mmCIF file of C-alpha atoms and ligand atoms in Angstrom:
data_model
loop_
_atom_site.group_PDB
_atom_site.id
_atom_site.type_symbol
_atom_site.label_atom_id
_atom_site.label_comp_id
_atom_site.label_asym_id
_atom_site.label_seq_id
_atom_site.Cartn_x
_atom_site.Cartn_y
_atom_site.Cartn_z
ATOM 1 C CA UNK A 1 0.000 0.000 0.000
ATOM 2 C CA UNK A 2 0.752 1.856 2.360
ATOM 3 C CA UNK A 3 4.432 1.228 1.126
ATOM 4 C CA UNK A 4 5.170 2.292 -2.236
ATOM 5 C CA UNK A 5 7.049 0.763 -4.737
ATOM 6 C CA UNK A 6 8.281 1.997 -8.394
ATOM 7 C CA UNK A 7 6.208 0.976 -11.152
ATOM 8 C CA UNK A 8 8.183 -1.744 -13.155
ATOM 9 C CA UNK A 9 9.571 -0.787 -15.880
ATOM 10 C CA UNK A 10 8.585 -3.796 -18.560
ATOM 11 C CA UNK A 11 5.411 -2.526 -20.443
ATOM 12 C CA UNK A 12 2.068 -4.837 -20.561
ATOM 13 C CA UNK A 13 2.887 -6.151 -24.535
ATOM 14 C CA UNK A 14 6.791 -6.654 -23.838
ATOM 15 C CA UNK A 15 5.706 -9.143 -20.601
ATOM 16 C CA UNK A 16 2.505 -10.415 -22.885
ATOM 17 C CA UNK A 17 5.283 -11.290 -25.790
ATOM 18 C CA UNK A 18 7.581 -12.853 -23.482
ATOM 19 C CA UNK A 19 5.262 -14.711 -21.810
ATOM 20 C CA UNK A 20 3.697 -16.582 -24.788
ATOM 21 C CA UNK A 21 6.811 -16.779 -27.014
ATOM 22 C CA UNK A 22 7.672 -20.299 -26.602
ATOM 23 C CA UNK A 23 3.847 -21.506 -26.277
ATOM 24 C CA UNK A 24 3.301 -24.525 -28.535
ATOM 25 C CA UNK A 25 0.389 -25.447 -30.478
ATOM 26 C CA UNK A 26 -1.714 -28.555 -28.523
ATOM 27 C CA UNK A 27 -2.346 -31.481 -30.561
ATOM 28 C CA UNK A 28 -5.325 -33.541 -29.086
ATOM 29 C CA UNK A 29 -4.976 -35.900 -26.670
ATOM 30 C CA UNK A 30 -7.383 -38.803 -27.088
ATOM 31 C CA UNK A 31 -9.276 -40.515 -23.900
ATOM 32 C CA UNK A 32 -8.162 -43.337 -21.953
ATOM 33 C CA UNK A 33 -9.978 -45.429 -19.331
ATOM 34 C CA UNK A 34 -12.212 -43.418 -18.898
ATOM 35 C CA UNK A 35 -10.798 -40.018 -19.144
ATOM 36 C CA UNK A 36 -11.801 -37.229 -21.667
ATOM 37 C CA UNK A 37 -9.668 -36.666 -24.031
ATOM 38 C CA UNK A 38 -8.540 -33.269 -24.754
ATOM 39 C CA UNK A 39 -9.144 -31.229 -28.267
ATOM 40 C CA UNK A 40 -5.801 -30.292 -29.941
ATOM 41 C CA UNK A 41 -5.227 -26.238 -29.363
ATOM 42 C CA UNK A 42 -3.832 -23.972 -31.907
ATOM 43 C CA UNK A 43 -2.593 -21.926 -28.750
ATOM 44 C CA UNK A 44 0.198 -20.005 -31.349
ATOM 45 C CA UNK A 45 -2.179 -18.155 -33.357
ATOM 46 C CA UNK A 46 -5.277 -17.956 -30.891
ATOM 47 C CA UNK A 47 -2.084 -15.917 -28.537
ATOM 48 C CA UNK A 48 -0.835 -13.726 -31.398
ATOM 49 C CA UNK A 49 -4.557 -12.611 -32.216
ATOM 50 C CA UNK A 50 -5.448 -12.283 -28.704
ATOM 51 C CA UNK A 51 -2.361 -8.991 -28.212
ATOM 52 C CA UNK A 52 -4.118 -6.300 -29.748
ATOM 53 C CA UNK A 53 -7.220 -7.019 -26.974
ATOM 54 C CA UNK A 54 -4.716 -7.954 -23.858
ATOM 55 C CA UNK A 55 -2.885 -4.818 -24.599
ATOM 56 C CA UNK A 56 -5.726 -2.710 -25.002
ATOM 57 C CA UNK A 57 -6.736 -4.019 -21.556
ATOM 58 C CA UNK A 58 -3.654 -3.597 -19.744
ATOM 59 C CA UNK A 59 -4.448 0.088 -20.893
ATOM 60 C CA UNK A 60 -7.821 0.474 -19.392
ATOM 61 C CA UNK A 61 -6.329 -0.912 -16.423
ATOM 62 C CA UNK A 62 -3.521 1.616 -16.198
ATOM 63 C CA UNK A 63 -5.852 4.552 -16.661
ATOM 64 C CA UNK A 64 -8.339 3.327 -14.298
ATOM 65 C CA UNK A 65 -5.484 2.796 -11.594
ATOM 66 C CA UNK A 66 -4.511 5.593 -12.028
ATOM 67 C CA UNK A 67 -7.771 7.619 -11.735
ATOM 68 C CA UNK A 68 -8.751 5.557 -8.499
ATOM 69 C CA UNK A 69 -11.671 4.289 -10.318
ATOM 70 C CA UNK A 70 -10.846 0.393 -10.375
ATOM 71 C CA UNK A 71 -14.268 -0.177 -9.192
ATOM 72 C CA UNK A 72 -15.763 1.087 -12.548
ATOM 73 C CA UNK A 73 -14.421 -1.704 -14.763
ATOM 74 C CA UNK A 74 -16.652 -5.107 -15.999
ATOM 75 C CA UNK A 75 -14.804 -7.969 -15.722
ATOM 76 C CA UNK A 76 -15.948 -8.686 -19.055
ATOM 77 C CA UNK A 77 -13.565 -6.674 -20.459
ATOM 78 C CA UNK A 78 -11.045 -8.298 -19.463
ATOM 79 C CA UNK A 79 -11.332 -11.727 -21.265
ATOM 80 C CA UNK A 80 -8.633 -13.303 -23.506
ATOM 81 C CA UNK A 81 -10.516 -13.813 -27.172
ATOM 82 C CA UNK A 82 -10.742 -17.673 -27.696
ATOM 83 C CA UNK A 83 -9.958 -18.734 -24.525
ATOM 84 C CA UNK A 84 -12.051 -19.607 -21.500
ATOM 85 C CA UNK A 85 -10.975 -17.852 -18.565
ATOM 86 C CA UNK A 86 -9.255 -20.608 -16.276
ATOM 87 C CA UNK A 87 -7.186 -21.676 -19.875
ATOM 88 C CA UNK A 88 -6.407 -18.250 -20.550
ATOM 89 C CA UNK A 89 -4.322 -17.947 -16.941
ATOM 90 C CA UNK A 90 -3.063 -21.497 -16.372
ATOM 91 C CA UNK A 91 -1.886 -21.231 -20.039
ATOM 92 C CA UNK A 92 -0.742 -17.236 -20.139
ATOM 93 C CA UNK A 93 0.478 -16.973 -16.709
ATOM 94 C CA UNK A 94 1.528 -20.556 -14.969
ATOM 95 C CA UNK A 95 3.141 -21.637 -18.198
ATOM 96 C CA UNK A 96 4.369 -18.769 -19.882
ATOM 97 C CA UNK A 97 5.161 -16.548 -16.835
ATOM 98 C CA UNK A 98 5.984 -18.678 -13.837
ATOM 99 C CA UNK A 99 7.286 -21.594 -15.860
ATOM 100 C CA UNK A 100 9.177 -20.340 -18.850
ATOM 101 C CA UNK A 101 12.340 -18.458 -18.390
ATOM 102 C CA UNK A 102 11.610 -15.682 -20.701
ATOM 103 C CA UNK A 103 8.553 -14.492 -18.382
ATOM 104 C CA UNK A 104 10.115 -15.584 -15.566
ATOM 105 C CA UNK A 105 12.736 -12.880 -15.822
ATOM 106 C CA UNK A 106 9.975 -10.654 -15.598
ATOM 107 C CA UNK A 107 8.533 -12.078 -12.780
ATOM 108 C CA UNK A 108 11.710 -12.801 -10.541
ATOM 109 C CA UNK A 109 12.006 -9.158 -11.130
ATOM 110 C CA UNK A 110 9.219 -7.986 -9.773
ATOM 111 C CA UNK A 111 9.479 -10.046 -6.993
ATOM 112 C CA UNK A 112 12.737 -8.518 -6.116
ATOM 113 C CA UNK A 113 11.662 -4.944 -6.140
ATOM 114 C CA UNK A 114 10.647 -4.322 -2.650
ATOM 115 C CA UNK A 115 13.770 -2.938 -0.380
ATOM 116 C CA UNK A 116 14.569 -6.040 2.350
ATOM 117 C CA UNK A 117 11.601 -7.905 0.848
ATOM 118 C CA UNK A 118 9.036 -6.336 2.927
ATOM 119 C CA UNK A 119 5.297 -6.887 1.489
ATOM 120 C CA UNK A 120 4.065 -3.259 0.458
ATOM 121 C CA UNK A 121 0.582 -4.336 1.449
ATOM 122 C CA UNK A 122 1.331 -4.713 5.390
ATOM 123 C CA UNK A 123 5.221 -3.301 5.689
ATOM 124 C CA UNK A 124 5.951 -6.258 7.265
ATOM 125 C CA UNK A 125 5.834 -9.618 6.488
ATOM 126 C CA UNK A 126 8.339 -10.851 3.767
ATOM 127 C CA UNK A 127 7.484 -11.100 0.120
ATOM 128 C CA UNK A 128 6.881 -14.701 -1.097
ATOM 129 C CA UNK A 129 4.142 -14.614 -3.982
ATOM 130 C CA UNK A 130 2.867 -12.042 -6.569
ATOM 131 C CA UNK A 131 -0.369 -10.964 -6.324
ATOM 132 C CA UNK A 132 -2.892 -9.947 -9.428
ATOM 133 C CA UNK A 133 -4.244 -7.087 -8.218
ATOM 134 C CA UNK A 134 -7.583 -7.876 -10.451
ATOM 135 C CA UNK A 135 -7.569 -11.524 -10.071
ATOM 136 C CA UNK A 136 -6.175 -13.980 -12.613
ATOM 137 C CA UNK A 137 -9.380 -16.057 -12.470
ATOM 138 C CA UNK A 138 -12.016 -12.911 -13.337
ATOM 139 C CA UNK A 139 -10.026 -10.784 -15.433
ATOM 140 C CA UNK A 140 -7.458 -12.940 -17.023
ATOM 141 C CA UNK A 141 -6.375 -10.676 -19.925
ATOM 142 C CA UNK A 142 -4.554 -8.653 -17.059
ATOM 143 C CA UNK A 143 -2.538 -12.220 -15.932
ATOM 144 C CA UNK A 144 0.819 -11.292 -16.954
ATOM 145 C CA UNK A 145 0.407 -7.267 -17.118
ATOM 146 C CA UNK A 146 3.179 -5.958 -14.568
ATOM 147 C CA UNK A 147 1.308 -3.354 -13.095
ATOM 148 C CA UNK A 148 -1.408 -6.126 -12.139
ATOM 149 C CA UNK A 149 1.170 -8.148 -10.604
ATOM 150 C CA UNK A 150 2.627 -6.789 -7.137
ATOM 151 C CA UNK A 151 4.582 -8.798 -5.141
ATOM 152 C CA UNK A 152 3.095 -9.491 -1.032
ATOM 153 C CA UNK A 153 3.611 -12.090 1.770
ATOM 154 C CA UNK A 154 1.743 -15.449 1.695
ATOM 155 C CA UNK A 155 -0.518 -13.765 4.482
ATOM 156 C CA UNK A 156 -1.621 -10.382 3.008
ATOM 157 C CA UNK A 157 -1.972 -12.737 -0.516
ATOM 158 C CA UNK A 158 -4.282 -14.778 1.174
ATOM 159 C CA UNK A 159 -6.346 -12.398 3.009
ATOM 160 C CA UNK A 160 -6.795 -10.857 -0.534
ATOM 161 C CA UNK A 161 -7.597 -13.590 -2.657
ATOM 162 C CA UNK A 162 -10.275 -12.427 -5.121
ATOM 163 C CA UNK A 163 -11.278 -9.017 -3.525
ATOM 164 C CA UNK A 164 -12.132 -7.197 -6.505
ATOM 165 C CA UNK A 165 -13.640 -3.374 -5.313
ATOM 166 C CA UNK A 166 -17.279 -2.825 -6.074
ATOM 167 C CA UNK A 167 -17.166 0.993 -4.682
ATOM 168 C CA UNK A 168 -14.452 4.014 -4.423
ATOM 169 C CA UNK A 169 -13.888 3.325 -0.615
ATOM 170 C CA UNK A 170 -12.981 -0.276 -1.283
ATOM 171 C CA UNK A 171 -10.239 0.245 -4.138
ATOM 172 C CA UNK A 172 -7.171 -1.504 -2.956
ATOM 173 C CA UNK A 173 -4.315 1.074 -2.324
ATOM 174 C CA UNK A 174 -1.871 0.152 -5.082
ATOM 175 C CA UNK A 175 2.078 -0.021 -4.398
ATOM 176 C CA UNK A 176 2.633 1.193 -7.630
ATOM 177 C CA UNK A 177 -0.087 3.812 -8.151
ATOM 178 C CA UNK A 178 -0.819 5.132 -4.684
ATOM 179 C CA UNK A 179 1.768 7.723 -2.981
ATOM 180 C CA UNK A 180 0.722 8.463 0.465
ATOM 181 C CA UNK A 181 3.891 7.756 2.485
ATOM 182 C CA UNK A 182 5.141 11.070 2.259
ATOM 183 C CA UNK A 183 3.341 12.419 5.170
ATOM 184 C CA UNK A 184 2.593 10.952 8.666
ATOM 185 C CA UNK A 185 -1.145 9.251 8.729
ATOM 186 C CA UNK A 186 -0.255 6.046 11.123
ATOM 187 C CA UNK A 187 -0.833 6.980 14.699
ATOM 188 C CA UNK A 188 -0.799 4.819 18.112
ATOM 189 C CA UNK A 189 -1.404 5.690 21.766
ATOM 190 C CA UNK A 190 -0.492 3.535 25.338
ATOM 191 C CA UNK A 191 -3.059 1.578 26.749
ATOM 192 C CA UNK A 192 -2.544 1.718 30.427
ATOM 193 C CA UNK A 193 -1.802 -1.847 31.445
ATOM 194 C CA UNK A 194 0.679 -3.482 33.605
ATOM 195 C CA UNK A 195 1.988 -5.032 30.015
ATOM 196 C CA UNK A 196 1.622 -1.914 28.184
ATOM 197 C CA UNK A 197 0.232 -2.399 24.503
ATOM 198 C CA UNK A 198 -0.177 0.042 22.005
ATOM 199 C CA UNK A 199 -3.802 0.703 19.689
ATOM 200 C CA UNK A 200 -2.884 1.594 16.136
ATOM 201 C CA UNK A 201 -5.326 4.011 14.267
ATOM 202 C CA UNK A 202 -5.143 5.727 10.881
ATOM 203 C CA UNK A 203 -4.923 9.536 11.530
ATOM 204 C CA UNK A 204 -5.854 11.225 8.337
ATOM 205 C CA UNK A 205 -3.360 13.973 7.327
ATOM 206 C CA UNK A 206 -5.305 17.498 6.262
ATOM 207 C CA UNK A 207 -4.261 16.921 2.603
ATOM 208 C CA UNK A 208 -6.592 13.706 2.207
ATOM 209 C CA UNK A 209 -10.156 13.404 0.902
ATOM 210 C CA UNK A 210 -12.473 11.094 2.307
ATOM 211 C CA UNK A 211 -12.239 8.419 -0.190
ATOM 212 C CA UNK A 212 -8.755 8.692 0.263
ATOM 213 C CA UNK A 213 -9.202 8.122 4.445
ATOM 214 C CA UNK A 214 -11.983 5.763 3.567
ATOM 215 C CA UNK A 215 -9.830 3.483 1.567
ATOM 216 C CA UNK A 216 -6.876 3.528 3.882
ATOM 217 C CA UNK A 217 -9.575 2.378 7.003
ATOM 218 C CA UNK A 218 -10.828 0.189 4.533
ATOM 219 C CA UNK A 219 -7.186 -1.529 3.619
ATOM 220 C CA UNK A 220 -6.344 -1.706 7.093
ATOM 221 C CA UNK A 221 -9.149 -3.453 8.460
ATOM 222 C CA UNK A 222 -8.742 -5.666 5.280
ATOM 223 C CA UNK A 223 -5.771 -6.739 6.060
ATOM 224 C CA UNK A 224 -5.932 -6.940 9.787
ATOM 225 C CA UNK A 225 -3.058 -4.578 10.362
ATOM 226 C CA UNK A 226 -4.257 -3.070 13.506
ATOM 227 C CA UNK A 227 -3.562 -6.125 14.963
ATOM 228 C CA UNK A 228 -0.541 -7.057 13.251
ATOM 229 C CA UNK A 229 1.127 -3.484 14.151
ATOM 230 C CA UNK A 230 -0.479 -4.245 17.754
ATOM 231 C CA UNK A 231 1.717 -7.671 18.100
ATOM 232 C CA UNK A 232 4.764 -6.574 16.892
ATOM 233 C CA UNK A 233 4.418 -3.740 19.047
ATOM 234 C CA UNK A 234 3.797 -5.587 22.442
ATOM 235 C CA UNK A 235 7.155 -7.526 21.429
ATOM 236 C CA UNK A 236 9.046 -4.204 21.091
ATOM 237 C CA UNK A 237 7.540 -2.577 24.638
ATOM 238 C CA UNK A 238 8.650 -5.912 26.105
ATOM 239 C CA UNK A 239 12.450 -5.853 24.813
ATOM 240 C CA UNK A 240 12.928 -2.936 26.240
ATOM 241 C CA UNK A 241 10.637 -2.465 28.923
ATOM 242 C CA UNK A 242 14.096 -3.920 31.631
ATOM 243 C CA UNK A 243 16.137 -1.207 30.173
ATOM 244 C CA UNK A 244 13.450 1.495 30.512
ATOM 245 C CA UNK A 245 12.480 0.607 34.393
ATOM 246 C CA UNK A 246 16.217 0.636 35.156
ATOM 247 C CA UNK A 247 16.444 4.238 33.185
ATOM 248 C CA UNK A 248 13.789 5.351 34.817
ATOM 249 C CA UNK A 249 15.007 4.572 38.427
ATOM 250 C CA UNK A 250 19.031 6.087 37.551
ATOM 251 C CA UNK A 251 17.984 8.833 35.595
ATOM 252 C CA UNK A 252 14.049 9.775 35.294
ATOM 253 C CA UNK A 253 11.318 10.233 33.098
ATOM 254 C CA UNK A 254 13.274 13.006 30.820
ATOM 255 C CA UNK A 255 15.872 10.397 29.960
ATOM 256 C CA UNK A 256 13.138 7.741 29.125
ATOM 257 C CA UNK A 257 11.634 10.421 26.889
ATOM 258 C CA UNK A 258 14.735 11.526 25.004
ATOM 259 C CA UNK A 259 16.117 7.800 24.675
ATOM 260 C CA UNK A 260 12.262 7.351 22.866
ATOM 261 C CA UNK A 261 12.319 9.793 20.657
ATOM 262 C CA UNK A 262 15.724 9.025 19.230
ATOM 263 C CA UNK A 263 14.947 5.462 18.282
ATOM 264 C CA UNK A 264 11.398 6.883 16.830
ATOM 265 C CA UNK A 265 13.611 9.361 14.536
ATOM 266 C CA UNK A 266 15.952 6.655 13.606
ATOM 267 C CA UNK A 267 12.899 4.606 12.323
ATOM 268 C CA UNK A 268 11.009 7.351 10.601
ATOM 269 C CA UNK A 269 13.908 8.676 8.611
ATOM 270 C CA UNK A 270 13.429 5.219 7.058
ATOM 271 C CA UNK A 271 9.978 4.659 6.967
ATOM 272 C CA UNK A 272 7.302 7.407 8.320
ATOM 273 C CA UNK A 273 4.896 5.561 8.625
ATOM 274 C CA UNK A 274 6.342 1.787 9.927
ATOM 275 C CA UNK A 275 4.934 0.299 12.993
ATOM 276 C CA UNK A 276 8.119 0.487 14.706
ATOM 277 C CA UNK A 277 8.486 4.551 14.422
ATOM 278 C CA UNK A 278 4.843 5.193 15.476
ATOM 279 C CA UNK A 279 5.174 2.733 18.446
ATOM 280 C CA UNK A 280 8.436 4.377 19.897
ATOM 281 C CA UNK A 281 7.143 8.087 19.439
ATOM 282 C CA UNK A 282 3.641 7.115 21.038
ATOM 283 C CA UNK A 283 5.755 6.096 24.189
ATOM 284 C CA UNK A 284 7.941 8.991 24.190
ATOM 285 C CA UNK A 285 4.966 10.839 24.258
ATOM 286 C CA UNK A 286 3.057 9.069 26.856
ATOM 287 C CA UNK A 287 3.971 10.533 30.550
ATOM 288 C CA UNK A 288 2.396 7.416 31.988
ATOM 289 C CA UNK A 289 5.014 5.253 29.989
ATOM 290 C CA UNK A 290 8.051 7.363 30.713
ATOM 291 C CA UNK A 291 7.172 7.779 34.445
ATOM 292 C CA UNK A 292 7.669 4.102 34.132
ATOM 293 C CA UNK A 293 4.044 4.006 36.264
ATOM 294 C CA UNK A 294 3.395 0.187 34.475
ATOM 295 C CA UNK A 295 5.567 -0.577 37.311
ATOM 296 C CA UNK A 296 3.179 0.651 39.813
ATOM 297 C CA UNK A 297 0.331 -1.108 38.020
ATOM 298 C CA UNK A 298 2.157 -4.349 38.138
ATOM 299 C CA UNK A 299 2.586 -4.004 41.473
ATOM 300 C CA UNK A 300 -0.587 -3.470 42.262
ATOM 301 C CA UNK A 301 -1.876 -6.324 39.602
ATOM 302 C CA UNK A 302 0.284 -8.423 41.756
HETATM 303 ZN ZN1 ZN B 401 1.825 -8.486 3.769
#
């Protein structure tokens, strides 16, 4: 999403041409104990007359992603001409892409385009699959088009799935379209418990619109990543949590504080809006945490 990546650089007919290159005509298979045969496939030229409407596709898809206004397009415009739709991608894509070393090229590529592997969709987890943005199975002429195809974790892939945005508020924030990472919109505060934890919210920045806010909320709760941000969070507070009570005791809340906000600026000059950045400047900011009064509440828990 949230964390943006360059567009790749391969164009939708290059990845279309390289994917179905080496494609061989089918000849048919005939039955055998009881098994349907299969008819034989001219796949060569059904491919070849198929690039004028897969690139004229790939088109509509750019402009729409670009506008925001993925919601607007029929899936029926996004067939492959002679092919049924399942065909079109296990042919297209699992052959020609993941199998075949021209496409593959393209797609180890884009799998390797996110710094230290992080998924763009969470910030977190580490990139494992690509992801069709529209999904292979409902709009397969977009299969092999690059800026369909953005690399995620196995979880945020998952979650996903077939999501396919029926309104403006639901349109996926795209890596490669989307860039709202240059200002701060990921907040957190302290809840005030003997293990401190922190509650992650989105905190709109003055420059968005609502369907901009809307479709943050909406890819947040989507992918869970309140409560993602919250675990990794309650790991950091306890890593450090022995070296803030002994701070605390030798040299006082002021110490806590400045020690806090130097590891938040660390992280933000990386990432502004990573869960690790937000979650040190909401306890540098928190009097409670400094004052190291979780102390006093485990006490009194115990
Ligand atoms: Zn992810």
């Amino acid at each position: 999403m949230m964390w943006p990546l360059d567009p790749p650089s391969v164009s939708a007919d290059d990845s279309y041409r390289a994917c179905t290159e080496s494609i061989r005509d089918r000849a048919a298979k005939p039955g055998s104990e009881g098994k349907p045969g299969k008819p034989a496939r001219a796949y060569r030229s059904l491919l070849a007359a198929a690039a004028p409407d897969v690139g004229a596709a790939s088109r509509r898809f750019e402009i729409a992603a670009l506008g925001s206004t993925l919601h607007d397009l029929k899936a029926a415009d996004f067939k492959v001409p002679g092919f049924e739709d399942d065909e079109a991608h296990q042919v297209i894509y699992g052959r020609g892409m993941v199998g075949n070393t021209a496409g593959r090229v393209i797609y180890d590529a884009l799998m390797a385009a996110p710094a230290h592997e992080r998924c763009p969709f969470c910030g977190h987890g580490m990139v494992r699959e690509l992801d069709h943005h529209l999904p292979k199975t409902s709009h397969p002429a977009l299969c092999v088009t690059p800026l369909n195809l953005v690399p995620a974790c196995r979880d945020c892939n998952k979650i996903k799935g077939t999501f396919t945005p029926r309104t403006a508020d639901t349109v996926l924030i795209h890596p490669y379209f989307d860039r709202i990472d240059n200002e701060p919109w990921l907040n957190a505060s302290v809840v005030h418990t003997p293990d401190p934890t922190l509650d992650f919210v989105i905190d709109p920045p003055d420059s968005w619109d609502q369907v901009i806010t809307n479709r943050v909320e909406h890819h947040f709760e989507l992918f869970g990543l309140k409560r993602v941000f919250g675990t990794q969070a309650n790991r950091l507070v306890s890593n450090i949590r022995h070296g803030v009570e002994r701070l605390v005791r030798t040299a006082g809340a002021e110490a806590v504080r400045a020690y806090l906000r130097e590891e938040a600026e660390t992280r933000f000059e990386s990432r502004l809006n990573g869960w690790e950045g937000v979650t040190f400047h909401a306890l540098a900011e928190d009097d409670w945490f400094c004052q190291g009064r979780f102390m006093d509440e485990a006490d009194l828990a115990d």
